[in-house]
Tab-separated table of C-alpha atoms and ligand atoms in Angstrom:
chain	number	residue	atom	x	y	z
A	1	UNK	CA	0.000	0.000	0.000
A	2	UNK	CA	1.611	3.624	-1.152
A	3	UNK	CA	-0.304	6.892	-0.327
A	4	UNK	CA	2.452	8.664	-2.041
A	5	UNK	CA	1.350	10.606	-5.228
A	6	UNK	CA	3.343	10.106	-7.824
A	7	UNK	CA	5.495	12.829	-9.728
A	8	UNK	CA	2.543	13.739	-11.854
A	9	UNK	CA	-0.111	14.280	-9.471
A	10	UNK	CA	2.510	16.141	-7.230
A	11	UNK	CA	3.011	18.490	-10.003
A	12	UNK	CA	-0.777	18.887	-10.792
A	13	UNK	CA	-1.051	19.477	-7.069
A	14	UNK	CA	1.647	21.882	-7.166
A	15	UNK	CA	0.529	23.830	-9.846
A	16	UNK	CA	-3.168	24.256	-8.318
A	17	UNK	CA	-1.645	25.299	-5.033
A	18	UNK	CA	-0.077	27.984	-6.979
A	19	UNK	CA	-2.935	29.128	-8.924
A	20	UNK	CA	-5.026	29.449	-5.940
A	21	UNK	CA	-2.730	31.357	-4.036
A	22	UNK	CA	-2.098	33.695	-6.448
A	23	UNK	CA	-4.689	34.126	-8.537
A	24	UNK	CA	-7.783	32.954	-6.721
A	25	UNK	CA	-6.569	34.339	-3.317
A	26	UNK	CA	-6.485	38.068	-4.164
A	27	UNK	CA	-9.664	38.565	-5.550
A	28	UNK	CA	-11.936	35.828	-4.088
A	29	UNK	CA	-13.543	37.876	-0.752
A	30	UNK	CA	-14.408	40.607	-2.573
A	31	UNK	CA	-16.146	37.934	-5.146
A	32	UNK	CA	-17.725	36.740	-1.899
A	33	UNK	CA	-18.932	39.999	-0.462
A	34	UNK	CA	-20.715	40.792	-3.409
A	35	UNK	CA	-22.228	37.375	-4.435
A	36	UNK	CA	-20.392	37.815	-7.753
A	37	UNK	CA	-19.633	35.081	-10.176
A	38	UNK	CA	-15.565	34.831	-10.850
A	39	UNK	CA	-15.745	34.333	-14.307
A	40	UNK	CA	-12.033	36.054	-14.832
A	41	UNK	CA	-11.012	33.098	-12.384
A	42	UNK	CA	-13.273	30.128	-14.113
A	43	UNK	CA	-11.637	31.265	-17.479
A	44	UNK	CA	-8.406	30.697	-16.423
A	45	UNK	CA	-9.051	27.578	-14.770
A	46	UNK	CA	-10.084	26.143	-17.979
A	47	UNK	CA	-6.923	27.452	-19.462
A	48	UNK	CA	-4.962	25.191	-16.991
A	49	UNK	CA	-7.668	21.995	-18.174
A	50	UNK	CA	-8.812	21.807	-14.667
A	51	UNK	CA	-12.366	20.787	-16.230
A	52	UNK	CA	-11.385	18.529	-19.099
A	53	UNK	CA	-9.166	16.924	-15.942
A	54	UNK	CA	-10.759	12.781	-15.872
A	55	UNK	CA	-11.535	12.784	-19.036
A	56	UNK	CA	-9.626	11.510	-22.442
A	57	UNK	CA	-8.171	13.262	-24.256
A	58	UNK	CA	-10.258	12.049	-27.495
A	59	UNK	CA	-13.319	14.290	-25.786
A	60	UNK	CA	-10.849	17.273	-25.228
A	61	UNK	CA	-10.004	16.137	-21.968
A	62	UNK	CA	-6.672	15.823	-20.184
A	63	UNK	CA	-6.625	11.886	-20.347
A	64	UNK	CA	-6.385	12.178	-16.269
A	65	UNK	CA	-8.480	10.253	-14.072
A	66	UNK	CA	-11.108	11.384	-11.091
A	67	UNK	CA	-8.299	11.480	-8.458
A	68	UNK	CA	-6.616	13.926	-10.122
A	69	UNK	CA	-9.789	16.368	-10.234
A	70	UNK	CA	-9.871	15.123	-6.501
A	71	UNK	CA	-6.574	16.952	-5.749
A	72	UNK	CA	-7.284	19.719	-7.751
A	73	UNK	CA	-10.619	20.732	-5.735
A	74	UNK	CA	-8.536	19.984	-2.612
A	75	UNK	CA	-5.816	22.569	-3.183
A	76	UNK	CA	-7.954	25.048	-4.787
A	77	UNK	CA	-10.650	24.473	-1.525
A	78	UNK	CA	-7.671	25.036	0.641
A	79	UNK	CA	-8.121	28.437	-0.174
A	80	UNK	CA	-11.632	28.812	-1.302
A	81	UNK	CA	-14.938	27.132	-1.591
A	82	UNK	CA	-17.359	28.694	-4.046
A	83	UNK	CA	-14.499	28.368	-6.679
A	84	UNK	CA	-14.113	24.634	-5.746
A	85	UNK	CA	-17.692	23.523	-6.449
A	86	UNK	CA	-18.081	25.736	-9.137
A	87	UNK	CA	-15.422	23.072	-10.769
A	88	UNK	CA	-16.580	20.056	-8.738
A	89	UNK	CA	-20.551	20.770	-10.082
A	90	UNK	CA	-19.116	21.417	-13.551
A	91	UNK	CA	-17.097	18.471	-13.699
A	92	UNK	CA	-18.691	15.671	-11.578
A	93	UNK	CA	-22.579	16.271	-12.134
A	94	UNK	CA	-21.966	18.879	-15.194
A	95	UNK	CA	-19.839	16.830	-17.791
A	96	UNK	CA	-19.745	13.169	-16.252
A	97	UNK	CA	-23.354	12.330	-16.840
A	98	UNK	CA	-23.088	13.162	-20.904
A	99	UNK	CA	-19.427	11.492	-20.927
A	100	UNK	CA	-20.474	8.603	-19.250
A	101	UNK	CA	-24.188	8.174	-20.497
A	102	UNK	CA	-24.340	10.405	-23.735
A	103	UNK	CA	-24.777	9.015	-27.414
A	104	UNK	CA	-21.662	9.981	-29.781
A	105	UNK	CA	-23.537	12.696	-30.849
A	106	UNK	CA	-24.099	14.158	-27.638
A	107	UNK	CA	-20.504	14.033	-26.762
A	108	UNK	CA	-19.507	15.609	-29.521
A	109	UNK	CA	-21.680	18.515	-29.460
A	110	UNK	CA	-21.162	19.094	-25.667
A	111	UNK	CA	-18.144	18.206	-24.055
A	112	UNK	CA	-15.703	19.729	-26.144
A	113	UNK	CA	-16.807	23.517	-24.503
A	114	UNK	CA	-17.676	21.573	-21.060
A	115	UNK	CA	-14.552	20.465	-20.825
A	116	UNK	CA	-12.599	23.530	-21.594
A	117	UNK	CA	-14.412	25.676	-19.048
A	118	UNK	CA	-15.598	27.672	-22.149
A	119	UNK	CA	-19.022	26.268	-20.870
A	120	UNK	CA	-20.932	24.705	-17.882
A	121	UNK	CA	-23.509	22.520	-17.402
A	122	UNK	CA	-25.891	21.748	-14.390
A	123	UNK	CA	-27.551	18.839	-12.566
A	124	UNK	CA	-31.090	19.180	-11.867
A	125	UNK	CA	-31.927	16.538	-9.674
A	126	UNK	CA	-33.592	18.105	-6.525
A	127	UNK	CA	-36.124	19.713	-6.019
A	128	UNK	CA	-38.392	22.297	-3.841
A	129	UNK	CA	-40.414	19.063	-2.328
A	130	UNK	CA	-37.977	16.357	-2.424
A	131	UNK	CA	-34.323	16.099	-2.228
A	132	UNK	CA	-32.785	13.214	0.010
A	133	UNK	CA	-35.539	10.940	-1.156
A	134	UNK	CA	-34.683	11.601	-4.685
A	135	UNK	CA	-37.423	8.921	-5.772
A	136	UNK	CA	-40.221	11.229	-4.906
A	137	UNK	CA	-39.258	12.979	-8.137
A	138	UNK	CA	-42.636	15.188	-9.557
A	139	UNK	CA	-40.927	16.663	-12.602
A	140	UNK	CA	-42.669	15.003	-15.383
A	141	UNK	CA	-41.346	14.524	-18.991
A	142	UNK	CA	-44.132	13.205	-21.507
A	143	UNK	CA	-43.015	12.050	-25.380
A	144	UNK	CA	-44.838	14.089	-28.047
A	145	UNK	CA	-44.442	12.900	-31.264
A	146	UNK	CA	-40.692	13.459	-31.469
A	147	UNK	CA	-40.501	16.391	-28.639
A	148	UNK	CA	-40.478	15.819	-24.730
A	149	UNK	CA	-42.433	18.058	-22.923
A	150	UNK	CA	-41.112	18.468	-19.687
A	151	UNK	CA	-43.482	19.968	-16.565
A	152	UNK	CA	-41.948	20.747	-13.041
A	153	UNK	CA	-39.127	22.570	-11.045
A	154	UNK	CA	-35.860	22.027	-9.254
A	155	UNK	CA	-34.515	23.519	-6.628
A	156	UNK	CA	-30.677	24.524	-5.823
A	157	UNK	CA	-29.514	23.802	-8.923
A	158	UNK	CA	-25.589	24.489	-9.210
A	159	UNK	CA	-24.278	25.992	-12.241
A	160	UNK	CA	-27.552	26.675	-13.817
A	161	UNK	CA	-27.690	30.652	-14.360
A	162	UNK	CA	-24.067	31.537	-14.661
A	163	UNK	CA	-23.395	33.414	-18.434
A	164	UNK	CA	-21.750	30.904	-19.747
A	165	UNK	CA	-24.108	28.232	-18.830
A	166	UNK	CA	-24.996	26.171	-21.584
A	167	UNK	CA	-27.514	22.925	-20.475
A	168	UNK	CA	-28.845	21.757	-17.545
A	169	UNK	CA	-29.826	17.471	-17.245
A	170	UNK	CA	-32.849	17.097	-15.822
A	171	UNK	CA	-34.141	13.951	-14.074
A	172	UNK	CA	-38.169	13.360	-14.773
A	173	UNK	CA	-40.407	11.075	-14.647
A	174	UNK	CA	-41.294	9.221	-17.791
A	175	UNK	CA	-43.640	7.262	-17.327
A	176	UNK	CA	-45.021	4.527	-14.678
A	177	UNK	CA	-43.492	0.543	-14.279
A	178	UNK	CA	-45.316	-2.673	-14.066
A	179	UNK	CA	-45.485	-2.868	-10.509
A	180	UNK	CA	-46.860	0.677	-10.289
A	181	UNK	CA	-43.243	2.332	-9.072
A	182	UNK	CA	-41.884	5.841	-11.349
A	183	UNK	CA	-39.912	5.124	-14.549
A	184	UNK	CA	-37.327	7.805	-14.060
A	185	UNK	CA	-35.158	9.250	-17.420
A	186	UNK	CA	-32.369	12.107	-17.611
A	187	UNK	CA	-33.388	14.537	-20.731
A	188	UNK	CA	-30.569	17.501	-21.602
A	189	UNK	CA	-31.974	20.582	-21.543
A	190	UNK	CA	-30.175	23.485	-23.145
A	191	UNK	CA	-29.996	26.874	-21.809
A	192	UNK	CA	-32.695	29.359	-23.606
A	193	UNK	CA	-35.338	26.621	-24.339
A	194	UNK	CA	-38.551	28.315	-24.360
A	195	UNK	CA	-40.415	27.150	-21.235
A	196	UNK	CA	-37.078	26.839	-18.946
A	197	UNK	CA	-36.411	29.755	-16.563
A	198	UNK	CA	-33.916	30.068	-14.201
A	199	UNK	CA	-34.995	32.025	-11.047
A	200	UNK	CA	-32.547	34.855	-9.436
A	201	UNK	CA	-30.007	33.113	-7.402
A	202	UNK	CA	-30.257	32.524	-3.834
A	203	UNK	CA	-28.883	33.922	-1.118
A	204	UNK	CA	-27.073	31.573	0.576
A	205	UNK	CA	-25.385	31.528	3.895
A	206	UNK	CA	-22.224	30.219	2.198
A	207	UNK	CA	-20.434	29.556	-0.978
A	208	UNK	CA	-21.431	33.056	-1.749
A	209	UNK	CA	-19.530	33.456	-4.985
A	210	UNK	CA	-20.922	30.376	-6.417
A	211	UNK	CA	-23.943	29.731	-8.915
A	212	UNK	CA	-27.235	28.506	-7.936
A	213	UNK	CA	-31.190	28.806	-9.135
A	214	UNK	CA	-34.143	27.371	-8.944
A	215	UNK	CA	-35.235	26.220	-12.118
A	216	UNK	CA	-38.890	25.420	-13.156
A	217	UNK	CA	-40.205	23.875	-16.742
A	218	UNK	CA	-43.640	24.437	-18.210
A	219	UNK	CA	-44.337	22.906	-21.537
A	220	UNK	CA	-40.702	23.304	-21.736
A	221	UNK	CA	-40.065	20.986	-25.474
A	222	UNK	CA	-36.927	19.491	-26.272
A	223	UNK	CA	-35.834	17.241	-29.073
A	224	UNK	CA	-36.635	13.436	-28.154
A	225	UNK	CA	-33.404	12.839	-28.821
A	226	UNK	CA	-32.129	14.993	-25.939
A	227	UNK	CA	-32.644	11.941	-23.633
A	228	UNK	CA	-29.433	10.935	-22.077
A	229	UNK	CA	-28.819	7.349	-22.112
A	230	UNK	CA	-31.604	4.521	-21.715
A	231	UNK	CA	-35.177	5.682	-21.203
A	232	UNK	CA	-36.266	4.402	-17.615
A	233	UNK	CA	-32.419	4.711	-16.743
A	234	UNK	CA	-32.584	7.948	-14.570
A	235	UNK	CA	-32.038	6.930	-11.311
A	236	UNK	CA	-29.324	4.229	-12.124
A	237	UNK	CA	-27.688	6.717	-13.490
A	238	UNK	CA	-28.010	9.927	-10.326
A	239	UNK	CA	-26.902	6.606	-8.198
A	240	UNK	CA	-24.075	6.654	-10.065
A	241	UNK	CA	-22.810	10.309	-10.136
A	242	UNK	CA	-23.840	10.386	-6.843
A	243	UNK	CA	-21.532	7.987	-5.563
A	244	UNK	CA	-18.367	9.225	-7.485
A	245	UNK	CA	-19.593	12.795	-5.798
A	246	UNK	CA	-18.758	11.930	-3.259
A	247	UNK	CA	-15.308	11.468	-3.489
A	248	UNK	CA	-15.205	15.017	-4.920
A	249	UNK	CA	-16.909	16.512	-1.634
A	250	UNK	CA	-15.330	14.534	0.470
A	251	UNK	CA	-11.508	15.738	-1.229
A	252	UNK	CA	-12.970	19.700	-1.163
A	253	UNK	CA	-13.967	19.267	2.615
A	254	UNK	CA	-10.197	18.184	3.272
A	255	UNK	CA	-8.991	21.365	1.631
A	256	UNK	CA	-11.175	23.273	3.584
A	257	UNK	CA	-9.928	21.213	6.573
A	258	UNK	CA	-6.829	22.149	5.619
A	259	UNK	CA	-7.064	25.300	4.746
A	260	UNK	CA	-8.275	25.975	8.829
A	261	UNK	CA	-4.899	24.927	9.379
A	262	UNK	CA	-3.177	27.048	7.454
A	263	UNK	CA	-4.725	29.874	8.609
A	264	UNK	CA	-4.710	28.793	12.041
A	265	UNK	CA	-1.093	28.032	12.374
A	266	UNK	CA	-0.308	31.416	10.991
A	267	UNK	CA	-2.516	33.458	13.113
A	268	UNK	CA	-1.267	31.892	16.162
A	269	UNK	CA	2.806	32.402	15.661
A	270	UNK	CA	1.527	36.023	15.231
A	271	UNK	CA	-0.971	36.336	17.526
A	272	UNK	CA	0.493	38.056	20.831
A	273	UNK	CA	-1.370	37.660	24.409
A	274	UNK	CA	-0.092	37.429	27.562
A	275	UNK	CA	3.137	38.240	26.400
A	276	UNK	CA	3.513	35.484	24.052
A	277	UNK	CA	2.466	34.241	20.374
A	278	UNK	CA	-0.845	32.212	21.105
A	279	UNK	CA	0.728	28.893	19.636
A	280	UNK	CA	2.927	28.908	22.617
A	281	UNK	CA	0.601	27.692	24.359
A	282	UNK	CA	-0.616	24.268	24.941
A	283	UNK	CA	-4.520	24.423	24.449
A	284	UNK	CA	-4.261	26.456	21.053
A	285	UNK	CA	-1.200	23.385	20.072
A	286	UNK	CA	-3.671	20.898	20.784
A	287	UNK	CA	-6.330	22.425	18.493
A	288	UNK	CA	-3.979	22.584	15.657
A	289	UNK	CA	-2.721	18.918	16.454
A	290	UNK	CA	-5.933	17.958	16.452
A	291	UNK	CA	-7.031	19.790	13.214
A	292	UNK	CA	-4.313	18.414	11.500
A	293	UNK	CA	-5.354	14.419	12.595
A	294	UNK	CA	-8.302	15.240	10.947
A	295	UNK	CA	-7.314	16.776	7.756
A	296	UNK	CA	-4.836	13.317	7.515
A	297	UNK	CA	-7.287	10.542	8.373
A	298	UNK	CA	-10.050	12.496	5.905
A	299	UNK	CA	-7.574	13.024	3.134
A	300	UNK	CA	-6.391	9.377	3.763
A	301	UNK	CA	-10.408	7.954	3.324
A	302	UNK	CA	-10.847	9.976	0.123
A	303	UNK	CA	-8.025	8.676	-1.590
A	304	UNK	CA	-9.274	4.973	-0.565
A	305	UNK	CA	-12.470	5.468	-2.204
A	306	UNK	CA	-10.834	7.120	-5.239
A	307	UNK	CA	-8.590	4.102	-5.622
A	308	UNK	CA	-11.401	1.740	-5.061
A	309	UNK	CA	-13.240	3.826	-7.682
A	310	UNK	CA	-10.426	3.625	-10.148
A	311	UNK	CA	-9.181	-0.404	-9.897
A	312	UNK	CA	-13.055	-0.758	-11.345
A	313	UNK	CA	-13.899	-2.221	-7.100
A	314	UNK	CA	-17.257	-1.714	-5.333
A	315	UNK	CA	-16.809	1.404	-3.530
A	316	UNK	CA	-20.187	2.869	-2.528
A	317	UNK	CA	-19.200	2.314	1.205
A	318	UNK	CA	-15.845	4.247	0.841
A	319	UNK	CA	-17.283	6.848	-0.442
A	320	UNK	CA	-19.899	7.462	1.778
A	321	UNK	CA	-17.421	7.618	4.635
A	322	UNK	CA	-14.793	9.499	3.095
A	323	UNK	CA	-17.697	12.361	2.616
A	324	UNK	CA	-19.395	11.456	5.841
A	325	UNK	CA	-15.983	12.125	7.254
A	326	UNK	CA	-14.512	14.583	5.774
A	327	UNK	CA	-17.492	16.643	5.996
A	328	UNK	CA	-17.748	16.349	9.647
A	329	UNK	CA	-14.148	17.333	10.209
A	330	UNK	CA	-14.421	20.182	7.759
A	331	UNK	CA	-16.773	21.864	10.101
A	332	UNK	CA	-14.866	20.968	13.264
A	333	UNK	CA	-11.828	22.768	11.999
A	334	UNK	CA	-13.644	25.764	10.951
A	335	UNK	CA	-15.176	25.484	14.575
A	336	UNK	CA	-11.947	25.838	15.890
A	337	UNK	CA	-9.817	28.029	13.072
A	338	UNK	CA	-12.526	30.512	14.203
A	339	UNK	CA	-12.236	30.305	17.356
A	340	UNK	CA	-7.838	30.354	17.553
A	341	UNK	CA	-8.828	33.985	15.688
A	342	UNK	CA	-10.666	34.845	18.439
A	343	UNK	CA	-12.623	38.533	17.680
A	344	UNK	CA	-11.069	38.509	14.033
A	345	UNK	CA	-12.146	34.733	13.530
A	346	UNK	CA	-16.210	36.956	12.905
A	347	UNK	CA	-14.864	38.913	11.134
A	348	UNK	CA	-15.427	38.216	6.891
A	349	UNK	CA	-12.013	39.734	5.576
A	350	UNK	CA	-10.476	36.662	7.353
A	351	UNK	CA	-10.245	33.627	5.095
A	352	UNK	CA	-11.232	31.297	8.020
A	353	UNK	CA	-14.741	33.214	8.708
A	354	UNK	CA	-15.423	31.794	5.151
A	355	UNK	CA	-14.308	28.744	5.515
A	356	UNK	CA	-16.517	28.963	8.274
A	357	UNK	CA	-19.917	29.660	6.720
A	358	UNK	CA	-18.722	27.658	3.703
A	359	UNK	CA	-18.272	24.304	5.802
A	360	UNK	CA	-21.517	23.204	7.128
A	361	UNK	CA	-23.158	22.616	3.413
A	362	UNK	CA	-20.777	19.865	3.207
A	363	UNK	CA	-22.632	18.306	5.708
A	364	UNK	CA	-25.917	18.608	3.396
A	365	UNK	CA	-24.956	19.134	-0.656
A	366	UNK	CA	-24.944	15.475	-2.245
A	367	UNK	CA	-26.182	13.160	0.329
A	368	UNK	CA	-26.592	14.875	3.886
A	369	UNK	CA	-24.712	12.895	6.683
A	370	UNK	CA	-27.969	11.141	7.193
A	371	UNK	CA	-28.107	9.896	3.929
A	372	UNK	CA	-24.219	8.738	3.930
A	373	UNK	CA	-25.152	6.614	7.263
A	374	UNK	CA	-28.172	5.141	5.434
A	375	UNK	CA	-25.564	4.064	2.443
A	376	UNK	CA	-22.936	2.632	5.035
A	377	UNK	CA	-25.667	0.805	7.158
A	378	UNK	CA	-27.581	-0.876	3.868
A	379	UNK	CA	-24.204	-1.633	2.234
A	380	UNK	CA	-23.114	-3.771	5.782
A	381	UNK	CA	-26.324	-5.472	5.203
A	382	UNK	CA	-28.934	-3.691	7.689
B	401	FAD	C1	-25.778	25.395	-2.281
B	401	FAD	C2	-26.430	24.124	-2.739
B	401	FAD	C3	-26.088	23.589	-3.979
B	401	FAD	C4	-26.735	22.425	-4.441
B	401	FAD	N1	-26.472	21.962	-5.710
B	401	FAD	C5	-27.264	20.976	-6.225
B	401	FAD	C6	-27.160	20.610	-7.607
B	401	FAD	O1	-26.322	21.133	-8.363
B	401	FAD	N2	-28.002	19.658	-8.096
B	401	FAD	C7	-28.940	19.053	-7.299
B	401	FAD	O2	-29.684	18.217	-7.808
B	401	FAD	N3	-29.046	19.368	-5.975
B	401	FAD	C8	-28.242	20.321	-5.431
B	401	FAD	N4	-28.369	20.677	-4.105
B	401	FAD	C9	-29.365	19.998	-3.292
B	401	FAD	C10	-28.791	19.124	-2.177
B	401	FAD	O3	-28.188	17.974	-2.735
B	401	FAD	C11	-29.946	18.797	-1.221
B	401	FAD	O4	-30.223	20.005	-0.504
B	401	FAD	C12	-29.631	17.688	-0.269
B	401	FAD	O5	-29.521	16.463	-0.949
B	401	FAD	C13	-30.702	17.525	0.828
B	401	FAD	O6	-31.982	17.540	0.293
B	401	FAD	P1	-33.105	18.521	0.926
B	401	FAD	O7	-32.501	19.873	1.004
B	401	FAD	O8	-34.350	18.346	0.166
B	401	FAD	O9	-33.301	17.989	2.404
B	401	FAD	P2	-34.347	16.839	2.862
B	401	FAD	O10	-34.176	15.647	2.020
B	401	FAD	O11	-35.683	17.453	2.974
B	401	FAD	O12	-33.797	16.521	4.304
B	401	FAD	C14	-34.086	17.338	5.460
B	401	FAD	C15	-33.451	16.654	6.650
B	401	FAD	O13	-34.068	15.374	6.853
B	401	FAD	C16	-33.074	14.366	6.888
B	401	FAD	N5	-33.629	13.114	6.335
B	401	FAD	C17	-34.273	12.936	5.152
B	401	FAD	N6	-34.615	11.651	4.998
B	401	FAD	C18	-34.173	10.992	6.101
B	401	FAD	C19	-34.215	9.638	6.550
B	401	FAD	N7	-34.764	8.670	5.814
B	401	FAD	N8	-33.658	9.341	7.751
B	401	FAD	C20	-33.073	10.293	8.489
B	401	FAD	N9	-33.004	11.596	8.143
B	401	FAD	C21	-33.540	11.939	6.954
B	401	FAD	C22	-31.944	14.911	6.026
B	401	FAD	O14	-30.714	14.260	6.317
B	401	FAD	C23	-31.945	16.377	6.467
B	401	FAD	O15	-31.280	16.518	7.692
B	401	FAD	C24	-27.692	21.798	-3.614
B	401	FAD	C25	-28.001	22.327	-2.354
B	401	FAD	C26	-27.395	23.489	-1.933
B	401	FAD	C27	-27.807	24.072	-0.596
């Protein structure tokens, strides 16, 4: 067993680090402040082929695999959030469904601009009345003549309403099984089509300079041939994203994790009281010890999964704990980054008061810690 990356992914890591400090670093709070999208920021990542990252390089990817987009959102969420699942949305539930579901044609007209950042695509799979129990899908998607005809909304849609959004996929129901349950189908829906608005963003308590709508369809029509994949597919194939997710989340709570301490260690070698730097003492050393163990033992779960993932293994379970996990100890350390900043630690021109508000929807986006319990319980057979 090696946990050591290999001269490649060091680089890539490397090279993100960089980027984030200095180009995502400068400009990010004031992004945040102002609920601004960073689209200076997005363009460049797609210059570096941060979203063509697991794909090949037939598609106009970088012929990488998901653990490399895995470190990527890790270094660039050591320094911020909204910028991290902007690329985590537009990679793992943006691209992945049409790479790994679409029809040649499909591919070919979308992922060469999803993959180069030029363009980004959304995931519509909750919505206002259902979310966790994803089966209680309402949207409905009827076949008229060669059209669907899609009726419904969804709710907190990333992605969805930026400029250079181009589709969203949109899980409906289809139609009804023998036995009575919901025939479920993904259908692309491309920005613009007559029918399909996209409500002002929210505001949101965190990931501030992120993208996110609710989006509703009435007698929204789409070419038939905009279904992704099988008909009667759909939730197969949400399973699916969902699990690989998770890995994702799981290695942008560890940069956030980390990034508490970062910020933590620095504060407290400046930080003067009592005639010494804070991290002279003993019950600030222990925090940062402690914040540390946790940032390891996450990081080390998420790469499990992600190998798991990658040798073609089952790895449902893995997953599910690395984001159970890492979520948890995400908001932990920005528990306790805030508090080694004391009065500053409230205080939004300090990095860690975003990590702060930015670490508890970890605990809810793609499977809440419920749901990752109710995945880990069923898979050990209960
Ligand atoms: C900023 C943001 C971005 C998002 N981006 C997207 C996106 O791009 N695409 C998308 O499709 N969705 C997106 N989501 C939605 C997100 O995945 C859901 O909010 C999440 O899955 C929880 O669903 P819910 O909000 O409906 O909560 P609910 O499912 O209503 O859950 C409410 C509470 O009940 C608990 N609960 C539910 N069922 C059970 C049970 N059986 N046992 C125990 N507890 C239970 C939950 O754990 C939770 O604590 C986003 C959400 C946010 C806030």
């Amino acid at each position: 067993m090696d946990f050591r990356l290999t001269e490649e992914q060091e680089a890539l890591r490397e090279s993100v680090r960089d980027f984030a400090r200095e180009v995502v670093a400068p400009v990010i709070a004031e992004h945040y402040e102002r609920h601004t999208f960073p689209y200076e920021v997005i363009r460049q990542m797609g210059k570096m082929g941060l979203f063509g990252l697991p794909f090949p390089e037939e598609h106009g990817g970088m012929g990488g695999d998901y653990f490399a987009l895995c470190l990527a959102l890790e270094e660039l969420a050591r320094v911020d959030s909204s910028v991290a699942i902007t690329l985590e949305a537009a990679v793992s539930l943006g691209a992945m469904p049409i790479y790994r579901f679409g029809t040649a044609e499909q591919k070919a007209q979308w992922l060469p601009k999803l993959l180069s950042g030029e363009a980004l695509a959304g995931f519509g799979l909750t919505e206002p009345g259902t979310g966790s129990d994803a089966g209680g899908t309402q949207t409905r998607a009827v076949l008229d003549g060669d059209e669907w005809v899609i009726n419904g909304s969804k709710a907190f849609i990333t992605n969805s309403g930026t400029d250079i959004t181009a589709l969203v996929t949109v899980t409906a129901v289809t139609g009804v099984r023998a036995d009575g349950s919901k025939e479920l189908s993904t259908i692309i829906v491309p920005n613009g089509t007559p029918g399909f608005t996209v409500a002002p963003g929210y505001s949101k308590v965190g990931w501030s300079a992120s993208d996110t709508h609710e989006l509703t369809f009435d007698d929204c029509r789409v070419p038939a041939g905009n279904l992704l994949g099988e008909r009667g597919r759909g939730f197969a194939q949400f399973l699916r994203i969902l699990d690989e997710g998770r890995i994702a989340i799981a290695a942008l709570a560890v940069g956030l994790a980390q990034g508490c301490v970062d910020e933590s260690l620095t504060y407290a070698k400046e930080r003067q009281a009592f005639g010494q730097s804070i991290g002279s003492y003993q019950a600030i050393q222990f925090k940062i010890a402690d914040m540390e163990a946790k940032a390891h033992t996450a990081r080390l779960a998420y790469y499990d999964a992600a190998a798991r993932m990658l040798a073609g293994e089952p790895f449902k379970r893995q997953a599910a704990i690395a984001k159970l996990h890492a979520s948890t100890i995400a908001v932990d350390n920005a528990r306790e980054a805030t508090q080694i900043h004391g009065g500053y630690g409230f205080m939004n021109e300090y990095p860690v008061a975003r990590f702060w508000r930015d670490s508890k929807i970890l605990e809810i986006g793609e499977g809440t810690s419920e749901v990752q319990r109710m995945i880990i319980a069923r898979d050990l057979g209960l």
